[in-house]
Amino acid sequence: MTSLGPPDDTGRSLDPHLRRYAARAAGMTASEVRALFSVASRPEVVSLAGGMPNLTALPLDSLSTEIAGLVSGEGLVALQYGSAHGLPELRDQICEVMGLEEVHGHPDDVVVTVGSQMALDMVTRIFCDPGDVVLAEGPSYVGALGTFAAYQADVVHVGMDADGLVPDALREALAACERAGRRVKFLYTIPNFQNPAGVTLAVPRRAEILEICAAHRVLVVEDNPYGLLGFDGQTYPALRSMDADNVVYLGSFSKTFAAGLRVGWALAPHAVREKLMLAAESATLCPPTLNQMIVSRYLATHDWKGQIKSFQQTYRERRDAMLAALEQHFPPGCTWTVPAGGFFVWVTVPEGVDTKAMLPRAVTARVAYVSGTGFYADGLGSRQMRLSFCYPTPERITEGVRRLAAVLSDELDLARTFGPTSQRIGSGPQVPAPDTA
Amino acid sequence: MTSLGPPDDTGRSLDPHLRRYAARAAGMTASEVRALFSVASRPEVVSLAGGMPNLTALPLDSLSTEIAGLVSGEGLVALQYGSAHGLPELRDQICEVMGLEEVHGHPDDVVVTVGSQMALDMVTRIFCDPGDVVLAEGPSYVGALGTFAAYQADVVHVGMDADGLVPDALREALAACERAGRRVKFLYTIPNFQNPAGVTLAVPRRAEILEICAAHRVLVVEDNPYGLLGFDGQTYPALRSMDADNVVYLGSFSKTFAAGLRVGWALAPHAVREKLMLAAESATLCPPTLNQMIVSRYLATHDWKGQIKSFQQTYRERRDAMLAALEQHFPPGCTWTVPAGGFFVWVTVPEGVDTKAMLPRAVTARVAYVSGTGFYADGLGSRQMRLSFCYPTPERITEGVRRLAAVLSDELDLARTFGPTSQRIGSGPQVPAPDTA
């Protein structure tokens, strides 16, 4: 059988399928975060780049025993297809988990998904036509930007400050879209310990944000993977708890239990839930049954709230190590956010330094981060970077920040000598830079 | 917080989000198969409807021990995020599995997915714009039709006979699409023990089908979940084995091991593989790590080929029970296919009987099947039904067919008395009806 010749008439393409792809495939490019992973995973590199949760505190032996019991005792269910809706007992337990953030949902309105990433993909699938606008914080989660691009939705960023999304910026963004005749489908927001900025939406702003969206008839998609990881055990009322009809809530066990099981969910208004389930069925038929049973059994038999407390403590120690190292080592002119939970610190460097251009030099100095440009759909972020404190030990974090500070100082010296003069803008804890609007 | 009023100006919609959905959401409706599952799952009903594999032969105790070892020994990997590509050791083993059907792929070109359903979703995502045509056998897998609908691709069915897809019918369908100026993106085909028709593409036709597609510059998507389930252990060379450049091969462990783990894969030309991986990353970040390790460990430590032989024997006994019962009980004028592997028999009933209309009466008589209309995108199939022999015991199959025969005889009597006269078209084993073209 002879192979197909290149449909590309020029005959010069390396990919003979080039002209066959859907228009949406043009938006599918390797994220900066992903391109980094292969380099940053070398053991000598301190990776402040990834968002991998720390699992060392998990009770692997008792989990092993429980899972063995599931397979030997209920294997004919655990290894069989299930429904696209998800296991009823797990959906009950998910409602209990959401109750910790004041959400009172009905288990019928929960759809279990392959991680909350799939829930976000399904929400985008049912709501977004090509050219529709999604509003999102600037900066926003890189995986969400990838999903929106895959559905050819355009992201319009909305500015944040130390109290999260700025209501006036939201009003302005909506007004600008309306003036331009653009159809805004939803606001995508991570209200708690935001990825990547590390800030949290102040409680008084929550009702205001919801009112603005309701008045403009724009749905709210609330992504809340970190809400239970407040370092002092504090939680905030979810947006969904204040407006059950206009919020689709996305939750995940990836940060509070085990990312590798890929169990997440959406809680949606009833009519939307039906569409989500149909979309999910055509995407994967059903989420893995065994994984759902493992999460359900874990919630039923383990002190999962105690485990979350242990995670909070681990991450607080690491955040503290990172903030202390930043204070000690980072050159003047740098600013950063002070997260009260979650995984990330967002750093702004002085003018004259381009974090994307600096990255190869940082990796050469055996430290990795993610350049801020990965978190914007519009090219901003070259003076920002995301530093993750979730995975390395405090000692490694300190060493990584020290290495990064040295690279940054060299960059600043170069910029002062050869490039634009860096503007001294004060140092110390700061909110996301104004250019995040 | 007051809830959002209905954006639908009429104010009469039950779904206040109605006007917000993407155009593609209009194609998302509950499949006939799914609507059936809740009824057919009542224990008193013999379900010949579902496609659930039989798992009773699986070695649950030794699996339990292996999985326990994985979690206690390698839990920090098993419960952590992995890559969107899939575990390298599993991709190596997948290549070994595919070798049984003469496929020689490189592990780099394998992308592990959440069941092969997700692989199909990703292939459709990267190739199909709204309005593009997908060619598919008529009848075809209901889950594939749902995926194509979700991406607003139009399905054009191509006829089959007892030797599978008819090459001349494929030529005619391609020519008709070209005359109409329609863009055909790929041929979706299940060459072995097809779902739902139960027929297998004859080997001499395989090269011909590939040549036709290459000449028309149409990709081939080969879906092969049942290929190793030939009842006499026979296998056929995969289409992919004859044309590595123009075939995307979809594989699954759902029928040869455990559906509930949701582990499938795509083997794609190298350039396509990169796009598939990016699409998969934006859809779920990565497939569940634990599940991949379970499959990998199972393949490494168990006699998986012996296990497949045991599945072959189980399904052969059930197929035999179904065929014997059909011969014994079904009224004259009915015809059916004789599958040499897989899960399904495709039955054509005499004119005057509508299998969709008859279904409620069948369920009342405590037997369920899937009406043929679910397997066509164009409304055909009302004189066909799919009978699954994979899940019930031989005794239950015999009883189910007996019940169904009684319902069918009553329907035929009614049709003779009140409806159109049924045409006697001979009885006994037969190929899919001519109207499947």
Short mmCIF file of C-alpha atoms in Angstrom, two decimals, chain A:
data_model
loop_
_atom_site.label_atom_id
_atom_site.label_comp_id
_atom_site.label_asym_id
_atom_site.label_seq_id
_atom_site.Cartn_x
_atom_site.Cartn_y
_atom_site.Cartn_z
CA MET A 1 0.00 0.00 0.00
CA THR A 2 1.49 3.29 -1.03
CA SER A 3 1.17 6.11 1.42
CA LEU A 4 -0.88 9.17 0.78
CA GLY A 5 0.98 12.04 -0.84
CA PRO A 6 0.92 15.41 0.84
CA PRO A 7 -2.45 17.13 0.34
CA ASP A 8 -0.53 20.35 0.86
CA ASP A 9 0.02 21.46 -2.73
CA THR A 10 3.37 22.97 -1.96
CA GLY A 11 4.58 19.49 -1.08
CA ARG A 12 6.90 21.07 1.47
CA SER A 13 4.98 20.48 4.65
CA LEU A 14 6.36 18.04 7.18
CA ASP A 15 2.80 17.08 8.03
CA PRO A 16 0.91 15.58 5.09
CA HIS A 17 -2.33 16.03 7.02
CA LEU A 18 -1.86 19.77 7.35
CA ARG A 19 -4.77 20.85 5.21
CA ARG A 20 -7.15 18.42 6.83
CA TYR A 21 -7.18 19.81 10.34
CA ALA A 22 -10.19 21.59 11.75
CA ALA A 23 -9.89 25.34 12.21
CA ARG A 24 -9.80 24.84 15.96
CA ALA A 25 -6.59 22.81 15.70
CA ALA A 26 -4.72 25.98 14.83
CA GLY A 27 -5.14 27.10 18.45
CA MET A 28 -3.60 23.91 19.78
CA THR A 29 0.02 24.62 20.54
CA ALA A 30 2.24 23.30 23.27
CA SER A 31 1.87 25.50 26.33
CA GLU A 32 4.93 27.12 27.77
CA VAL A 33 4.29 25.20 30.95
CA ARG A 34 4.31 21.89 29.13
CA ALA A 35 7.40 22.64 27.07
CA LEU A 36 9.12 23.30 30.37
CA PHE A 37 8.20 20.09 32.11
CA SER A 38 10.73 17.91 30.34
CA VAL A 39 13.61 20.22 31.24
CA ALA A 40 12.42 21.07 34.70
CA SER A 41 11.99 17.44 35.64
CA ARG A 42 15.74 16.83 35.65
CA PRO A 43 16.65 16.14 39.28
CA GLU A 44 19.34 18.81 39.55
CA VAL A 45 16.84 21.52 38.59
CA VAL A 46 14.74 23.01 41.41
CA SER A 47 11.36 23.25 39.75
CA LEU A 48 9.25 26.16 40.89
CA ALA A 49 7.32 25.61 37.66
CA GLY A 50 4.90 22.72 38.08
CA GLY A 51 1.61 22.56 39.92
CA MET A 52 1.97 19.00 41.18
CA PRO A 53 0.49 18.53 44.63
CA ASN A 54 2.57 17.07 47.40
CA LEU A 55 1.40 13.55 48.20
CA THR A 56 3.94 12.40 50.75
CA ALA A 57 1.46 12.80 53.59
CA LEU A 58 -1.06 10.40 52.06
CA PRO A 59 -1.68 7.18 54.03
CA LEU A 60 -0.56 4.88 51.22
CA ASP A 61 -0.69 1.67 53.24
CA SER A 62 -4.24 2.02 54.43
CA LEU A 63 -5.28 3.26 50.98
CA SER A 64 -3.66 0.17 49.50
CA THR A 65 -5.67 -2.06 51.82
CA GLU A 66 -8.94 -0.29 51.02
CA ILE A 67 -8.34 -0.44 47.28
CA ALA A 68 -7.41 -4.11 47.44
CA GLY A 69 -10.71 -4.75 49.22
CA LEU A 70 -12.59 -2.84 46.54
CA VAL A 71 -11.09 -4.87 43.72
CA SER A 72 -11.46 -8.27 45.34
CA GLY A 73 -14.88 -7.58 46.85
CA GLU A 74 -16.54 -5.29 44.29
CA GLY A 75 -14.34 -5.77 41.26
CA LEU A 76 -17.21 -6.68 38.95
CA VAL A 77 -18.59 -3.19 39.54
CA ALA A 78 -15.26 -1.35 39.88
CA LEU A 79 -13.92 -2.67 36.58
CA GLN A 80 -17.19 -2.26 34.64
CA TYR A 81 -18.67 0.69 32.76
CA GLY A 82 -20.71 3.07 34.89
CA SER A 83 -23.02 5.94 34.08
CA ALA A 84 -21.92 9.26 32.59
CA HIS A 85 -23.48 10.90 35.65
CA GLY A 86 -21.11 9.33 38.18
CA LEU A 87 -21.68 7.02 41.14
CA PRO A 88 -24.62 8.13 43.34
CA GLU A 89 -22.76 7.60 46.63
CA LEU A 90 -19.83 9.70 45.43
CA ARG A 91 -22.15 12.48 44.27
CA ASP A 92 -23.70 12.49 47.76
CA GLN A 93 -20.24 12.80 49.31
CA ILE A 94 -19.26 15.55 46.87
CA CYS A 95 -22.22 17.56 48.14
CA GLU A 96 -20.92 17.07 51.67
CA VAL A 97 -17.46 18.31 50.62
CA MET A 98 -18.95 21.38 48.92
CA GLY A 99 -20.91 22.09 52.09
CA LEU A 100 -17.62 23.15 53.70
CA GLU A 101 -17.80 26.22 51.47
CA GLU A 102 -21.50 26.79 52.06
CA VAL A 103 -22.65 25.20 48.81
CA HIS A 104 -25.93 23.34 49.14
CA GLY A 105 -26.31 21.40 45.94
CA HIS A 106 -28.38 18.37 45.04
CA PRO A 107 -26.46 15.18 44.13
CA ASP A 108 -28.55 14.96 40.95
CA ASP A 109 -26.98 18.20 39.76
CA VAL A 110 -23.43 16.90 40.14
CA VAL A 111 -21.67 15.39 37.12
CA VAL A 112 -18.47 13.48 37.90
CA THR A 113 -15.71 14.14 35.37
CA VAL A 114 -12.14 13.05 34.57
CA GLY A 115 -10.62 15.79 36.69
CA SER A 116 -12.16 19.25 36.79
CA GLN A 117 -10.24 19.93 33.57
CA MET A 118 -12.78 17.77 31.77
CA ALA A 119 -15.62 19.59 33.50
CA LEU A 120 -14.22 22.86 32.16
CA ASP A 121 -13.89 21.32 28.70
CA MET A 122 -17.52 20.18 28.81
CA VAL A 123 -18.78 23.57 30.00
CA THR A 124 -16.91 25.25 27.16
CA ARG A 125 -18.20 22.66 24.71
CA ILE A 126 -21.84 23.28 25.51
CA PHE A 127 -21.63 27.07 25.73
CA CYS A 128 -19.00 28.42 23.38
CA ASP A 129 -19.32 28.90 19.65
CA PRO A 130 -16.23 30.08 17.78
CA GLY A 131 -15.76 33.80 18.38
CA ASP A 132 -17.69 33.87 21.63
CA VAL A 133 -15.99 35.73 24.47
CA VAL A 134 -14.96 34.22 27.77
CA LEU A 135 -14.00 36.67 30.48
CA ALA A 136 -11.19 35.50 32.72
CA GLU A 137 -8.95 37.00 35.32
CA GLY A 138 -5.68 38.37 33.98
CA PRO A 139 -3.58 36.31 34.58
CA SER A 140 -5.55 33.06 34.47
CA TYR A 141 -5.01 29.29 34.62
CA VAL A 142 -3.02 28.16 31.57
CA GLY A 143 -5.06 24.96 31.20
CA ALA A 144 -8.27 26.96 30.96
CA LEU A 145 -6.79 29.23 28.30
CA GLY A 146 -5.88 26.10 26.34
CA THR A 147 -9.41 24.76 26.57
CA PHE A 148 -10.95 28.06 25.49
CA ALA A 149 -8.55 28.17 22.53
CA ALA A 150 -9.51 24.62 21.56
CA TYR A 151 -13.12 25.80 21.20
CA GLN A 152 -12.06 28.98 19.41
CA ALA A 153 -13.46 31.18 22.16
CA ASP A 154 -11.71 34.52 22.66
CA VAL A 155 -10.48 35.37 26.13
CA VAL A 156 -10.86 38.91 27.43
CA HIS A 157 -8.89 39.40 30.62
CA VAL A 158 -10.28 41.29 33.60
CA GLY A 159 -7.92 42.95 36.06
CA MET A 160 -7.24 41.82 39.61
CA ASP A 161 -5.80 43.47 42.68
CA ALA A 162 -4.91 42.08 46.11
CA ASP A 163 -8.63 41.40 46.70
CA GLY A 164 -9.06 39.46 43.47
CA LEU A 165 -11.13 40.34 40.44
CA VAL A 166 -11.93 44.07 40.34
CA PRO A 167 -15.69 44.68 39.94
CA ASP A 168 -15.22 47.92 38.03
CA ALA A 169 -12.83 46.20 35.64
CA LEU A 170 -15.49 43.54 35.08
CA ARG A 171 -18.11 46.22 34.34
CA GLU A 172 -15.76 47.90 31.90
CA ALA A 173 -14.88 44.65 30.14
CA LEU A 174 -18.56 43.77 29.76
CA ALA A 175 -19.42 47.23 28.49
CA ALA A 176 -16.57 47.13 25.99
CA CYS A 177 -17.69 43.73 24.70
CA GLU A 178 -21.26 44.96 24.39
CA ARG A 179 -20.18 48.07 22.53
CA ALA A 180 -18.21 45.87 20.15
CA GLY A 181 -21.26 43.64 19.64
CA ARG A 182 -19.48 40.63 21.06
CA ARG A 183 -21.28 37.76 22.72
CA VAL A 184 -19.91 37.05 26.21
CA LYS A 185 -20.74 33.51 27.28
CA PHE A 186 -19.33 33.32 30.78
CA LEU A 187 -16.92 34.66 33.35
CA TYR A 188 -14.32 32.05 34.24
CA THR A 189 -12.97 32.74 37.70
CA ILE A 190 -10.82 31.04 40.35
CA PRO A 191 -11.95 32.98 43.41
CA ASN A 192 -9.76 31.26 46.00
CA PHE A 193 -5.93 31.30 46.02
CA GLN A 194 -5.97 31.94 42.32
CA ASN A 195 -3.76 30.16 39.84
CA PRO A 196 -1.37 31.81 39.06
CA ALA A 197 -1.76 35.05 41.03
CA GLY A 198 -2.27 33.56 44.50
CA VAL A 199 -4.90 36.16 45.46
CA THR A 200 -8.41 35.57 46.81
CA LEU A 201 -11.62 37.32 45.88
CA ALA A 202 -12.71 39.39 48.89
CA VAL A 203 -16.05 38.27 50.29
CA PRO A 204 -17.84 41.63 49.84
CA ARG A 205 -16.89 41.53 46.17
CA ARG A 206 -18.49 38.15 45.61
CA ALA A 207 -22.08 39.31 45.66
CA GLU A 208 -21.12 42.30 43.54
CA ILE A 209 -19.46 40.14 40.87
CA LEU A 210 -22.52 37.89 40.79
CA GLU A 211 -24.87 40.85 40.45
CA ILE A 212 -22.86 42.29 37.59
CA CYS A 213 -22.87 38.97 35.74
CA ALA A 214 -26.59 38.43 36.34
CA ALA A 215 -27.40 41.95 35.15
CA HIS A 216 -25.44 41.34 31.95
CA ARG A 217 -26.86 37.85 31.58
CA VAL A 218 -23.45 36.27 31.69
CA LEU A 219 -22.96 32.88 33.32
CA VAL A 220 -20.30 32.42 36.01
CA VAL A 221 -17.98 29.40 35.90
CA GLU A 222 -16.39 29.08 39.31
CA ASP A 223 -13.26 26.91 39.39
CA ASN A 224 -12.34 26.01 42.93
CA PRO A 225 -9.55 23.46 43.19
CA TYR A 226 -7.76 25.20 46.07
CA GLY A 227 -10.62 26.46 48.25
CA LEU A 228 -9.97 24.02 51.08
CA LEU A 229 -6.24 24.76 51.13
CA GLY A 230 -6.34 28.00 53.11
CA PHE A 231 -3.29 28.02 55.34
CA ASP A 232 -5.17 28.98 58.46
CA GLY A 233 -8.04 26.65 57.68
CA GLN A 234 -10.17 29.60 56.59
CA THR A 235 -12.77 29.04 53.89
CA TYR A 236 -14.90 31.47 51.93
CA PRO A 237 -18.48 31.15 50.76
CA ALA A 238 -18.38 29.87 47.20
CA LEU A 239 -19.97 32.03 44.52
CA ARG A 240 -22.28 29.09 43.91
CA SER A 241 -23.56 29.38 47.48
CA MET A 242 -24.87 32.86 46.66
CA ASP A 243 -26.45 32.17 43.29
CA ALA A 244 -27.49 28.63 42.46
CA ASP A 245 -29.08 29.54 39.14
CA ASN A 246 -26.27 31.36 37.37
CA VAL A 247 -23.11 29.59 38.52
CA VAL A 248 -21.52 26.39 37.28
CA TYR A 249 -19.19 25.21 40.03
CA LEU A 250 -16.13 23.08 39.23
CA GLY A 251 -14.51 20.99 41.93
CA SER A 252 -11.63 18.54 42.13
CA PHE A 253 -10.05 15.92 44.36
CA SER A 254 -6.69 16.53 42.69
CA LYS A 255 -5.39 18.92 45.34
CA THR A 256 -7.19 17.57 48.41
CA PHE A 257 -6.60 13.89 47.73
CA ALA A 258 -4.96 12.41 44.61
CA ALA A 259 -4.48 14.07 41.22
CA GLY A 260 -3.56 10.80 39.50
CA LEU A 261 -7.07 9.43 39.98
CA ARG A 262 -8.49 12.23 37.81
CA VAL A 263 -11.75 12.69 39.71
CA GLY A 264 -13.40 16.06 39.50
CA TRP A 265 -16.92 17.33 39.09
CA ALA A 266 -19.28 20.05 37.97
CA LEU A 267 -22.29 21.24 39.94
CA ALA A 268 -24.61 22.96 37.51
CA PRO A 269 -28.11 24.36 37.30
CA HIS A 270 -30.39 21.43 36.56
CA ALA A 271 -30.99 22.09 32.87
CA VAL A 272 -27.30 22.70 32.27
CA ARG A 273 -26.40 19.53 34.15
CA GLU A 274 -28.34 17.46 31.61
CA LYS A 275 -26.40 19.00 28.72
CA LEU A 276 -23.12 18.51 30.57
CA MET A 277 -23.86 14.85 31.10
CA LEU A 278 -24.69 14.31 27.45
CA ALA A 279 -21.48 16.08 26.45
CA ALA A 280 -19.49 14.00 28.92
CA GLU A 281 -21.03 10.80 27.63
CA SER A 282 -19.95 11.55 24.09
CA ALA A 283 -16.46 12.48 25.34
CA THR A 284 -15.56 9.45 27.51
CA LEU A 285 -18.78 7.38 27.97
CA CYS A 286 -18.23 7.50 31.73
CA PRO A 287 -15.56 8.44 34.26
CA PRO A 288 -13.46 5.50 35.52
CA THR A 289 -15.56 3.50 37.96
CA LEU A 290 -12.69 2.22 40.11
CA ASN A 291 -11.38 5.74 40.66
CA GLN A 292 -14.76 6.98 41.80
CA MET A 293 -15.06 4.08 44.22
CA ILE A 294 -11.57 4.77 45.58
CA VAL A 295 -12.44 8.40 46.30
CA SER A 296 -15.78 7.40 47.79
CA ARG A 297 -14.17 4.77 50.01
CA TYR A 298 -11.44 7.19 51.06
CA LEU A 299 -14.00 9.80 52.07
CA ALA A 300 -15.99 7.18 53.97
CA THR A 301 -13.14 5.51 55.81
CA HIS A 302 -10.38 8.07 56.25
CA ASP A 303 -10.11 11.30 58.21
CA TRP A 304 -10.12 13.32 55.02
CA LYS A 305 -10.65 16.60 56.83
CA GLY A 306 -7.61 15.85 58.98
CA GLN A 307 -5.67 15.01 55.84
CA ILE A 308 -6.61 18.38 54.36
CA LYS A 309 -5.37 20.07 57.54
CA SER A 310 -2.08 18.26 57.08
CA PHE A 311 -1.89 19.50 53.47
CA GLN A 312 -2.61 23.05 54.67
CA GLN A 313 0.28 22.85 57.10
CA THR A 314 2.67 21.42 54.50
CA TYR A 315 1.85 24.13 52.00
CA ARG A 316 1.98 26.90 54.59
CA GLU A 317 5.52 25.89 55.54
CA ARG A 318 6.50 25.95 51.88
CA ARG A 319 4.83 29.28 51.23
CA ASP A 320 6.67 30.69 54.25
CA ALA A 321 9.98 29.35 52.95
CA MET A 322 9.35 30.93 49.57
CA LEU A 323 8.32 34.33 50.94
CA ALA A 324 11.30 34.40 53.32
CA ALA A 325 13.69 33.53 50.51
CA LEU A 326 12.16 36.16 48.23
CA GLU A 327 12.59 38.79 50.95
CA GLN A 328 16.15 37.73 51.58
CA HIS A 329 17.47 37.15 48.10
CA PHE A 330 15.42 38.93 45.46
CA PRO A 331 16.82 42.18 44.11
CA PRO A 332 15.11 45.52 44.79
CA GLY A 333 12.35 46.39 42.36
CA CYS A 334 10.70 43.00 42.46
CA THR A 335 7.22 42.61 43.92
CA TRP A 336 5.12 39.54 44.68
CA THR A 337 1.78 38.45 45.99
CA VAL A 338 1.30 36.87 49.43
CA PRO A 339 -1.05 33.91 49.05
CA ALA A 340 -3.16 32.85 52.02
CA GLY A 341 -3.60 29.39 50.51
CA GLY A 342 -3.05 27.33 47.39
CA PHE A 343 0.17 26.70 45.49
CA PHE A 344 1.46 29.89 43.85
CA VAL A 345 3.28 33.20 44.27
CA TRP A 346 3.10 35.70 41.41
CA VAL A 347 6.20 37.81 40.98
CA THR A 348 6.64 41.02 39.02
CA VAL A 349 10.18 41.98 38.03
CA PRO A 350 11.50 45.44 37.15
CA GLU A 351 11.27 46.80 33.65
CA GLY A 352 14.06 45.70 31.40
CA VAL A 353 13.80 42.04 32.35
CA ASP A 354 11.80 39.68 30.16
CA THR A 355 10.91 36.57 32.16
CA LYS A 356 10.38 34.48 29.06
CA ALA A 357 13.77 35.41 27.62
CA MET A 358 15.39 34.84 31.01
CA LEU A 359 14.06 31.32 31.44
CA PRO A 360 16.80 29.42 29.58
CA ARG A 361 19.40 31.17 31.74
CA ALA A 362 17.47 30.22 34.85
CA VAL A 363 17.31 26.59 33.82
CA THR A 364 21.04 26.70 33.15
CA ALA A 365 21.36 27.91 36.73
CA ARG A 366 19.24 24.89 37.75
CA VAL A 367 15.97 26.57 38.65
CA ALA A 368 12.70 26.63 36.68
CA TYR A 369 9.57 28.77 36.81
CA VAL A 370 6.77 29.64 34.42
CA SER A 371 6.94 32.93 32.58
CA GLY A 372 3.89 35.13 33.07
CA THR A 373 3.15 35.16 29.36
CA GLY A 374 1.72 31.64 29.61
CA PHE A 375 -1.15 32.94 31.71
CA TYR A 376 -2.39 35.57 29.32
CA ALA A 377 -4.19 35.05 26.05
CA ASP A 378 -3.11 38.50 24.86
CA GLY A 379 0.68 38.55 25.12
CA LEU A 380 1.00 40.28 28.49
CA GLY A 381 2.99 38.87 31.38
CA SER A 382 6.57 39.27 30.20
CA ARG A 383 7.48 41.01 33.46
CA GLN A 384 5.79 38.36 35.57
CA MET A 385 6.48 34.82 36.62
CA ARG A 386 4.69 32.16 38.59
CA LEU A 387 6.61 30.44 41.37
CA SER A 388 5.09 27.24 42.74
CA PHE A 389 5.80 26.18 46.28
CA CYS A 390 3.60 23.07 46.29
CA TYR A 391 6.04 20.35 45.37
CA PRO A 392 9.66 20.98 46.46
CA THR A 393 10.74 20.80 50.09
CA PRO A 394 11.27 24.09 51.97
CA GLU A 395 15.04 23.63 51.65
CA ARG A 396 14.79 23.17 47.90
CA ILE A 397 12.47 26.15 47.63
CA THR A 398 14.98 28.34 49.46
CA GLU A 399 17.80 27.11 47.25
CA GLY A 400 15.70 27.59 44.11
CA VAL A 401 14.78 31.16 44.98
CA ARG A 402 18.43 31.89 45.80
CA ARG A 403 19.51 30.62 42.38
CA LEU A 404 16.74 32.53 40.66
CA ALA A 405 17.67 35.72 42.51
CA ALA A 406 21.24 35.44 41.21
CA VAL A 407 20.03 35.02 37.63
CA LEU A 408 17.67 37.93 38.04
CA SER A 409 20.41 40.18 39.47
CA ASP A 410 22.61 39.39 36.49
CA GLU A 411 19.73 40.20 34.15
CA LEU A 412 19.15 43.48 35.89
CA ASP A 413 22.83 44.39 35.66
CA LEU A 414 22.75 43.64 31.96
CA ALA A 415 19.59 45.66 31.52
CA ARG A 416 21.10 48.60 33.38
CA THR A 417 24.24 48.47 31.26
CA PHE A 418 22.85 47.63 27.87
CA GLY A 419 19.07 47.73 27.96
CA PRO A 420 16.38 50.05 29.15
CA THR A 421 16.95 51.41 32.65
CA SER A 422 14.91 49.46 35.07
CA GLN A 423 12.48 51.55 36.99
CA ARG A 424 12.76 51.27 40.73
CA ILE A 425 9.22 50.52 41.82
CA GLY A 426 9.79 49.54 45.40
CA SER A 427 10.17 46.03 46.73
CA GLY A 428 8.28 43.68 48.98
CA PRO A 429 4.85 42.11 48.98
CA GLN A 430 2.63 43.52 46.28
CA VAL A 431 -0.53 42.94 44.35
CA PRO A 432 -0.46 41.77 40.73
CA ALA A 433 1.02 44.41 38.46
CA PRO A 434 -1.34 46.99 36.98
CA ASP A 435 -0.68 45.61 33.52
CA THR A 436 -2.70 42.54 34.46
CA ALA A 437 -5.87 44.46 33.68
#
